[in-house]
Amino acid sequence: MQQVSSFNNEQTGRLYLVPTPIGNLDDMTFRAIKALRAVDLIAAEDTRHTQQLLNHFEITTRQISFHEHNTEQRIPELLAKLKAGQQIAQCSDAGMPSISDPGKELVAAAVAAGIPVVPLPGANAGLTALIASGLAPQPFYFYGFLERKHQQQVSKLQALVNRPETMIFYEAPHRLKKTLATLAEVLGDDRQAVLARELTKRYEEFSRGTLAELRDYFIDHQPRGEFVVLVAGNDHPADEQGAGEGTPVEQVDQEIERGLSTNAAIKLVAKRNRLNRQDLYREYHHIGE
């Protein structure tokens, strides 16, 4: 078992993981400001964006870019600096590093190299939205950004359809309409959900309703701002014929093997999983082609 504390490896620097505000700059912690001032270098997702934050708090520490497109190039460079004794802070544009943002590869590399990693607490969009959503705050299941292609989204969501936890997703405004339609398609029109946008900012807003209601609302309204999408867990007991195993499509095949017709199997599985029967019918025959 490897144990490396913040104090037992004075030959190397430390990697500080520094959360930044998700909107309101007053959410920056005193400790985060102190850390950004004290380190030798800041590895930032977007140096131009982070510079605005640094200017606001009169921080003059030098920056270097670290984002998803230069990870392989930057990690050896940053590790070399850490091994030479430099102190480095890593931050993303907003929120916690590594949570749907850059950071995890650098953390893994630092841990593997025996370099102390020091996490600072701070703002997180998913948890901020969760505690004000009105949905069950725990247990919860954090997913982040869903895949962009429709069929990949369907496949991922089918594996989540029976989870009892409140589910947390992130979504960009230009993809929100399609994602809501897919969520309703797979999880069911009547599943309760909450959309949180512009958290901690002037136009912070929560929209609550069923997935169908939220989907239909945004047909006529243009989404603006980044969204946290929270979906209630599946709290409906399975019917008397059992919950079934696998995805809904796999459950249809299981029921057919037990002697049901295709249509009867689709109807049963759709009811069991609280899905739209026609949507499951199309999905089943698309996969079976």
mmCIF file of C-alpha atoms in Angstrom:
data_model
loop_
_atom_site.group_PDB
_atom_site.id
_atom_site.type_symbol
_atom_site.label_atom_id
_atom_site.label_comp_id
_atom_site.label_asym_id
_atom_site.label_seq_id
_atom_site.Cartn_x
_atom_site.Cartn_y
_atom_site.Cartn_z
ATOM 1 C CA MET A 1 0.000 0.000 0.000
ATOM 2 C CA GLN A 2 1.372 3.399 -1.018
ATOM 3 C CA GLN A 3 1.100 6.251 1.478
ATOM 4 C CA VAL A 4 2.283 9.745 0.605
ATOM 5 C CA SER A 5 1.270 12.660 2.808
ATOM 6 C CA SER A 6 1.689 16.368 2.152
ATOM 7 C CA PHE A 7 4.605 16.462 4.573
ATOM 8 C CA ASN A 8 6.792 13.394 4.086
ATOM 9 C CA ASN A 9 8.314 14.103 0.715
ATOM 10 C CA GLU A 10 10.259 17.353 0.895
ATOM 11 C CA GLN A 11 12.367 16.471 -2.139
ATOM 12 C CA THR A 12 9.462 17.087 -4.523
ATOM 13 C CA GLY A 13 6.848 19.742 -5.006
ATOM 14 C CA ARG A 14 3.143 19.245 -4.429
ATOM 15 C CA LEU A 15 0.271 19.233 -6.862
ATOM 16 C CA TYR A 16 -2.599 21.353 -5.523
ATOM 17 C CA LEU A 17 -6.060 20.772 -6.995
ATOM 18 C CA VAL A 18 -7.800 24.137 -6.760
ATOM 19 C CA PRO A 19 -11.541 24.507 -7.442
ATOM 20 C CA THR A 20 -12.692 27.771 -9.001
ATOM 21 C CA PRO A 21 -16.121 29.459 -8.869
ATOM 22 C CA ILE A 22 -18.853 28.119 -11.158
ATOM 23 C CA GLY A 23 -20.188 31.643 -11.614
ATOM 24 C CA ASN A 24 -20.090 33.958 -8.622
ATOM 25 C CA LEU A 25 -16.501 34.989 -7.869
ATOM 26 C CA ASP A 26 -17.379 35.430 -4.186
ATOM 27 C CA ASP A 27 -17.453 31.628 -3.948
ATOM 28 C CA MET A 28 -13.660 31.521 -4.224
ATOM 29 C CA THR A 29 -12.291 30.323 -0.879
ATOM 30 C CA PHE A 30 -9.577 32.110 1.100
ATOM 31 C CA ARG A 31 -7.481 28.953 0.950
ATOM 32 C CA ALA A 32 -7.794 28.721 -2.844
ATOM 33 C CA ILE A 33 -6.649 32.342 -3.239
ATOM 34 C CA LYS A 34 -3.749 31.716 -0.887
ATOM 35 C CA ALA A 35 -2.725 28.579 -2.782
ATOM 36 C CA LEU A 36 -2.790 30.286 -6.186
ATOM 37 C CA ARG A 37 -0.607 33.077 -4.827
ATOM 38 C CA ALA A 38 1.864 30.728 -3.163
ATOM 39 C CA VAL A 39 2.560 28.161 -5.886
ATOM 40 C CA ASP A 40 5.252 28.507 -8.531
ATOM 41 C CA LEU A 41 2.972 27.707 -11.458
ATOM 42 C CA ILE A 42 -0.733 27.377 -12.297
ATOM 43 C CA ALA A 43 -1.751 24.696 -14.818
ATOM 44 C CA ALA A 44 -5.002 26.124 -16.184
ATOM 45 C CA GLU A 45 -7.562 24.703 -18.597
ATOM 46 C CA ASP A 46 -7.827 28.068 -20.368
ATOM 47 C CA THR A 47 -5.173 30.606 -19.370
ATOM 48 C CA ARG A 48 -7.203 33.527 -20.740
ATOM 49 C CA HIS A 49 -10.234 32.553 -18.666
ATOM 50 C CA THR A 50 -8.186 31.934 -15.531
ATOM 51 C CA GLN A 51 -6.347 35.235 -15.999
ATOM 52 C CA GLN A 52 -9.626 37.069 -15.408
ATOM 53 C CA LEU A 53 -9.936 35.266 -12.074
ATOM 54 C CA LEU A 54 -6.324 36.022 -11.176
ATOM 55 C CA ASN A 55 -6.741 39.695 -12.048
ATOM 56 C CA HIS A 56 -9.840 39.930 -9.855
ATOM 57 C CA PHE A 57 -7.917 38.662 -6.833
ATOM 58 C CA GLU A 58 -4.642 40.406 -7.760
ATOM 59 C CA ILE A 59 -2.757 37.137 -8.216
ATOM 60 C CA THR A 60 0.386 37.355 -10.349
ATOM 61 C CA THR A 61 1.455 33.699 -10.461
ATOM 62 C CA ARG A 62 2.620 32.448 -13.862
ATOM 63 C CA GLN A 63 0.321 30.150 -15.838
ATOM 64 C CA ILE A 64 0.735 27.265 -18.268
ATOM 65 C CA SER A 65 -2.069 25.685 -20.308
ATOM 66 C CA PHE A 66 -3.261 22.194 -19.402
ATOM 67 C CA HIS A 67 -6.333 20.897 -21.223
ATOM 68 C CA GLU A 68 -7.692 17.793 -22.940
ATOM 69 C CA HIS A 69 -5.806 18.483 -26.175
ATOM 70 C CA ASN A 70 -2.291 18.791 -24.721
ATOM 71 C CA THR A 71 -2.423 16.281 -21.859
ATOM 72 C CA GLU A 72 0.216 13.919 -23.257
ATOM 73 C CA GLN A 73 2.613 16.776 -23.932
ATOM 74 C CA ARG A 74 2.131 18.585 -20.628
ATOM 75 C CA ILE A 75 2.180 15.737 -18.094
ATOM 76 C CA PRO A 76 5.898 14.858 -18.476
ATOM 77 C CA GLU A 77 6.736 18.571 -18.347
ATOM 78 C CA LEU A 78 4.676 19.175 -15.210
ATOM 79 C CA LEU A 79 5.994 16.024 -13.502
ATOM 80 C CA ALA A 80 9.562 17.163 -14.153
ATOM 81 C CA LYS A 81 8.830 20.512 -12.520
ATOM 82 C CA LEU A 82 7.201 18.811 -9.526
ATOM 83 C CA LYS A 83 10.108 16.412 -9.117
ATOM 84 C CA ALA A 84 12.447 19.418 -9.183
ATOM 85 C CA GLY A 85 10.601 20.867 -6.193
ATOM 86 C CA GLN A 86 8.182 23.300 -7.801
ATOM 87 C CA GLN A 87 4.718 23.735 -6.338
ATOM 88 C CA ILE A 88 1.947 23.557 -8.978
ATOM 89 C CA ALA A 89 -1.757 24.347 -8.758
ATOM 90 C CA GLN A 90 -4.090 22.779 -11.314
ATOM 91 C CA CYS A 91 -7.487 24.300 -12.020
ATOM 92 C CA SER A 92 -10.213 24.135 -14.637
ATOM 93 C CA ASP A 93 -12.413 26.935 -15.932
ATOM 94 C CA ALA A 94 -15.085 26.363 -13.305
ATOM 95 C CA GLY A 95 -15.666 23.956 -10.453
ATOM 96 C CA MET A 96 -13.645 20.964 -9.327
ATOM 97 C CA PRO A 97 -10.680 19.742 -11.379
ATOM 98 C CA SER A 98 -11.190 16.242 -12.851
ATOM 99 C CA ILE A 99 -15.008 16.353 -12.509
ATOM 100 C CA SER A 100 -16.039 16.554 -16.184
ATOM 101 C CA ASP A 101 -12.917 18.706 -16.559
ATOM 102 C CA PRO A 102 -9.175 18.146 -17.100
ATOM 103 C CA GLY A 103 -7.077 16.794 -14.250
ATOM 104 C CA LYS A 104 -7.504 13.085 -13.722
ATOM 105 C CA GLU A 105 -4.550 12.042 -15.902
ATOM 106 C CA LEU A 106 -2.208 14.459 -14.144
ATOM 107 C CA VAL A 107 -3.381 13.277 -10.719
ATOM 108 C CA ALA A 108 -2.848 9.631 -11.677
ATOM 109 C CA ALA A 109 0.632 10.409 -13.002
ATOM 110 C CA ALA A 110 1.569 12.344 -9.852
ATOM 111 C CA VAL A 111 0.316 9.556 -7.590
ATOM 112 C CA ALA A 112 2.269 6.978 -9.600
ATOM 113 C CA ALA A 113 5.398 9.109 -9.266
ATOM 114 C CA GLY A 114 5.005 9.455 -5.484
ATOM 115 C CA ILE A 115 4.276 13.184 -5.662
ATOM 116 C CA PRO A 116 1.890 14.497 -2.961
ATOM 117 C CA VAL A 117 -1.522 15.562 -4.295
ATOM 118 C CA VAL A 118 -3.366 18.115 -2.154
ATOM 119 C CA PRO A 119 -7.104 18.592 -2.894
ATOM 120 C CA LEU A 120 -8.850 21.805 -1.894
ATOM 121 C CA PRO A 121 -12.631 21.817 -1.351
ATOM 122 C CA GLY A 122 -14.785 24.176 -3.341
ATOM 123 C CA ALA A 123 -17.617 24.771 -5.780
ATOM 124 C CA ASN A 124 -19.225 21.951 -7.760
ATOM 125 C CA ALA A 125 -22.192 22.452 -10.087
ATOM 126 C CA GLY A 126 -23.678 18.985 -9.642
ATOM 127 C CA LEU A 127 -23.879 19.094 -5.841
ATOM 128 C CA THR A 128 -24.962 22.734 -5.816
ATOM 129 C CA ALA A 129 -27.909 21.856 -8.054
ATOM 130 C CA LEU A 130 -28.697 18.643 -6.173
ATOM 131 C CA ILE A 131 -29.265 20.207 -2.758
ATOM 132 C CA ALA A 132 -31.764 22.738 -4.187
ATOM 133 C CA SER A 133 -33.458 20.382 -6.647
ATOM 134 C CA GLY A 134 -36.125 18.979 -4.350
ATOM 135 C CA LEU A 135 -35.171 15.449 -5.450
ATOM 136 C CA ALA A 136 -33.682 12.927 -3.033
ATOM 137 C CA PRO A 137 -30.144 14.225 -2.331
ATOM 138 C CA GLN A 138 -28.765 10.829 -1.392
ATOM 139 C CA PRO A 139 -27.913 8.409 -2.632
ATOM 140 C CA PHE A 140 -27.072 10.025 -5.940
ATOM 141 C CA TYR A 141 -25.371 8.858 -9.115
ATOM 142 C CA PHE A 142 -23.114 11.355 -10.883
ATOM 143 C CA TYR A 143 -22.625 10.744 -14.599
ATOM 144 C CA GLY A 144 -21.565 14.081 -16.088
ATOM 145 C CA PHE A 145 -21.802 14.612 -19.838
ATOM 146 C CA LEU A 146 -23.588 11.910 -21.800
ATOM 147 C CA GLU A 147 -22.176 10.712 -25.102
ATOM 148 C CA ARG A 148 -23.134 12.892 -28.070
ATOM 149 C CA LYS A 149 -24.475 10.275 -30.486
ATOM 150 C CA HIS A 150 -28.087 9.252 -29.976
ATOM 151 C CA GLN A 151 -27.539 5.497 -30.017
ATOM 152 C CA GLN A 152 -24.664 5.763 -27.543
ATOM 153 C CA GLN A 153 -26.880 7.817 -25.223
ATOM 154 C CA VAL A 154 -29.654 5.237 -25.495
ATOM 155 C CA SER A 155 -27.261 2.414 -24.666
ATOM 156 C CA LYS A 156 -25.886 4.203 -21.581
ATOM 157 C CA LEU A 157 -29.308 5.235 -20.314
ATOM 158 C CA GLN A 158 -30.753 1.751 -20.742
ATOM 159 C CA ALA A 159 -28.185 0.565 -18.207
ATOM 160 C CA LEU A 160 -29.384 3.276 -15.789
ATOM 161 C CA VAL A 161 -33.141 2.913 -16.210
ATOM 162 C CA ASN A 162 -33.688 0.923 -12.994
ATOM 163 C CA ARG A 163 -31.209 2.749 -10.746
ATOM 164 C CA PRO A 164 -32.925 4.086 -7.604
ATOM 165 C CA GLU A 165 -30.530 7.003 -7.076
ATOM 166 C CA THR A 166 -31.074 10.581 -8.236
ATOM 167 C CA MET A 167 -28.960 10.905 -11.383
ATOM 168 C CA ILE A 168 -26.869 13.968 -12.241
ATOM 169 C CA PHE A 169 -25.903 14.885 -15.794
ATOM 170 C CA TYR A 170 -24.249 17.931 -17.350
ATOM 171 C CA GLU A 171 -25.298 19.314 -20.722
ATOM 172 C CA ALA A 172 -24.430 22.181 -23.049
ATOM 173 C CA PRO A 173 -27.285 24.435 -24.227
ATOM 174 C CA HIS A 174 -26.995 23.467 -27.900
ATOM 175 C CA ARG A 175 -27.443 19.757 -27.066
ATOM 176 C CA LEU A 176 -30.058 20.055 -24.325
ATOM 177 C CA LYS A 177 -33.152 19.506 -26.493
ATOM 178 C CA LYS A 178 -31.883 16.250 -27.993
ATOM 179 C CA THR A 179 -30.668 14.982 -24.636
ATOM 180 C CA LEU A 180 -34.026 15.669 -22.963
ATOM 181 C CA ALA A 181 -35.787 13.822 -25.775
ATOM 182 C CA THR A 182 -33.499 10.821 -25.310
ATOM 183 C CA LEU A 183 -33.902 10.854 -21.522
ATOM 184 C CA ALA A 184 -37.690 10.821 -21.918
ATOM 185 C CA GLU A 185 -37.447 8.096 -24.560
ATOM 186 C CA VAL A 186 -35.415 5.733 -22.389
ATOM 187 C CA LEU A 187 -36.313 6.634 -18.788
ATOM 188 C CA GLY A 188 -39.967 7.396 -19.448
ATOM 189 C CA ASP A 189 -42.030 10.521 -20.049
ATOM 190 C CA ASP A 190 -43.279 10.706 -16.468
ATOM 191 C CA ARG A 191 -39.910 10.545 -14.692
ATOM 192 C CA GLN A 192 -39.455 13.625 -12.500
ATOM 193 C CA ALA A 193 -36.509 15.860 -13.358
ATOM 194 C CA VAL A 194 -34.983 19.251 -12.582
ATOM 195 C CA LEU A 195 -32.921 21.518 -14.817
ATOM 196 C CA ALA A 196 -30.547 23.993 -13.167
ATOM 197 C CA ARG A 197 -28.920 26.714 -15.243
ATOM 198 C CA GLU A 198 -26.584 29.623 -14.614
ATOM 199 C CA LEU A 199 -25.916 28.425 -11.069
ATOM 200 C CA THR A 200 -24.687 31.135 -8.655
ATOM 201 C CA LYS A 201 -25.095 33.764 -11.380
ATOM 202 C CA ARG A 202 -27.593 36.602 -11.776
ATOM 203 C CA TYR A 203 -30.037 34.572 -13.860
ATOM 204 C CA GLU A 204 -29.858 31.336 -11.873
ATOM 205 C CA GLU A 205 -32.931 29.254 -12.630
ATOM 206 C CA PHE A 206 -34.455 25.898 -11.715
ATOM 207 C CA SER A 207 -37.057 24.230 -13.950
ATOM 208 C CA ARG A 208 -38.980 21.307 -12.485
ATOM 209 C CA GLY A 209 -41.373 18.788 -14.031
ATOM 210 C CA THR A 210 -41.520 15.465 -15.807
ATOM 211 C CA LEU A 211 -39.031 14.704 -18.547
ATOM 212 C CA ALA A 212 -41.852 15.050 -21.073
ATOM 213 C CA GLU A 213 -42.840 18.473 -19.728
ATOM 214 C CA LEU A 214 -39.269 19.736 -19.780
ATOM 215 C CA ARG A 215 -38.665 18.292 -23.250
ATOM 216 C CA ASP A 216 -41.813 19.948 -24.611
ATOM 217 C CA TYR A 217 -41.019 23.295 -22.966
ATOM 218 C CA PHE A 218 -37.681 23.557 -24.752
ATOM 219 C CA ILE A 219 -39.219 22.786 -28.117
ATOM 220 C CA ASP A 220 -40.442 26.400 -28.105
ATOM 221 C CA HIS A 221 -37.778 27.963 -25.863
ATOM 222 C CA GLN A 222 -34.100 28.343 -26.630
ATOM 223 C CA PRO A 223 -31.830 26.892 -23.900
ATOM 224 C CA ARG A 224 -29.286 29.384 -22.583
ATOM 225 C CA GLY A 225 -26.358 28.710 -20.289
ATOM 226 C CA GLU A 226 -24.805 25.495 -19.063
ATOM 227 C CA PHE A 227 -27.235 22.994 -17.529
ATOM 228 C CA VAL A 228 -27.206 20.479 -14.720
ATOM 229 C CA VAL A 229 -29.871 17.853 -15.445
ATOM 230 C CA LEU A 230 -31.112 15.953 -12.402
ATOM 231 C CA VAL A 231 -33.392 12.952 -12.880
ATOM 232 C CA ALA A 232 -35.256 11.127 -10.125
ATOM 233 C CA GLY A 233 -34.285 7.520 -9.547
ATOM 234 C CA ASN A 234 -36.594 4.623 -10.371
ATOM 235 C CA ASP A 235 -38.635 4.080 -7.211
ATOM 236 C CA HIS A 236 -41.285 1.852 -8.813
ATOM 237 C CA PRO A 237 -41.231 -1.784 -7.731
ATOM 238 C CA ALA A 238 -40.927 -4.371 -10.452
ATOM 239 C CA ASP A 239 -44.162 -6.057 -11.454
ATOM 240 C CA GLU A 240 -45.115 -9.525 -10.287
ATOM 241 C CA GLN A 241 -43.216 -11.174 -13.128
ATOM 242 C CA GLY A 242 -39.859 -9.956 -11.898
ATOM 243 C CA ALA A 243 -37.537 -7.079 -12.723
ATOM 244 C CA GLY A 244 -35.628 -8.817 -15.478
ATOM 245 C CA GLU A 245 -31.903 -8.536 -16.088
ATOM 246 C CA GLY A 246 -29.895 -6.552 -18.605
ATOM 247 C CA THR A 247 -31.045 -3.736 -20.840
ATOM 248 C CA PRO A 248 -34.708 -3.494 -21.897
ATOM 249 C CA VAL A 249 -33.812 -4.914 -25.313
ATOM 250 C CA GLU A 250 -32.101 -7.896 -23.669
ATOM 251 C CA GLN A 251 -35.141 -8.362 -21.440
ATOM 252 C CA VAL A 252 -37.376 -8.539 -24.533
ATOM 253 C CA ASP A 253 -35.216 -11.383 -25.852
ATOM 254 C CA GLN A 254 -35.462 -13.149 -22.484
ATOM 255 C CA GLU A 255 -39.263 -12.952 -22.516
ATOM 256 C CA ILE A 256 -39.413 -14.245 -26.093
ATOM 257 C CA GLU A 257 -37.279 -17.214 -25.021
ATOM 258 C CA ARG A 258 -39.849 -17.875 -22.270
ATOM 259 C CA GLY A 259 -42.572 -18.158 -24.912
ATOM 260 C CA LEU A 260 -44.059 -14.684 -25.351
ATOM 261 C CA SER A 261 -44.603 -13.160 -28.780
ATOM 262 C CA THR A 262 -42.371 -10.222 -29.719
ATOM 263 C CA ASN A 263 -45.156 -7.683 -29.236
ATOM 264 C CA ALA A 264 -46.208 -9.163 -25.904
ATOM 265 C CA ALA A 265 -42.613 -9.201 -24.699
ATOM 266 C CA ILE A 266 -42.107 -5.553 -25.685
ATOM 267 C CA LYS A 267 -45.327 -4.547 -23.934
ATOM 268 C CA LEU A 268 -44.332 -6.382 -20.736
ATOM 269 C CA VAL A 269 -40.781 -4.986 -20.644
ATOM 270 C CA ALA A 270 -41.972 -1.454 -21.409
ATOM 271 C CA LYS A 271 -44.438 -1.627 -18.517
ATOM 272 C CA ARG A 272 -41.865 -3.173 -16.184
ATOM 273 C CA ASN A 273 -39.311 -0.448 -16.899
ATOM 274 C CA ARG A 274 -41.785 2.420 -17.218
ATOM 275 C CA LEU A 275 -40.851 2.980 -20.872
ATOM 276 C CA ASN A 276 -42.858 4.130 -23.839
ATOM 277 C CA ARG A 277 -43.915 0.933 -25.654
ATOM 278 C CA GLN A 278 -43.568 2.377 -29.164
ATOM 279 C CA ASP A 279 -40.111 3.736 -28.390
ATOM 280 C CA LEU A 280 -38.988 0.318 -27.138
ATOM 281 C CA TYR A 281 -40.556 -1.338 -30.198
ATOM 282 C CA ARG A 282 -38.522 0.910 -32.528
ATOM 283 C CA GLU A 283 -35.393 0.427 -30.470
ATOM 284 C CA TYR A 284 -35.766 -3.346 -30.396
ATOM 285 C CA HIS A 285 -36.252 -3.702 -34.133
ATOM 286 C CA HIS A 286 -33.472 -1.244 -34.906
ATOM 287 C CA ILE A 287 -30.972 -3.273 -32.874
ATOM 288 C CA GLY A 288 -32.256 -6.549 -34.266
ATOM 289 C CA GLU A 289 -31.751 -5.554 -37.898
#
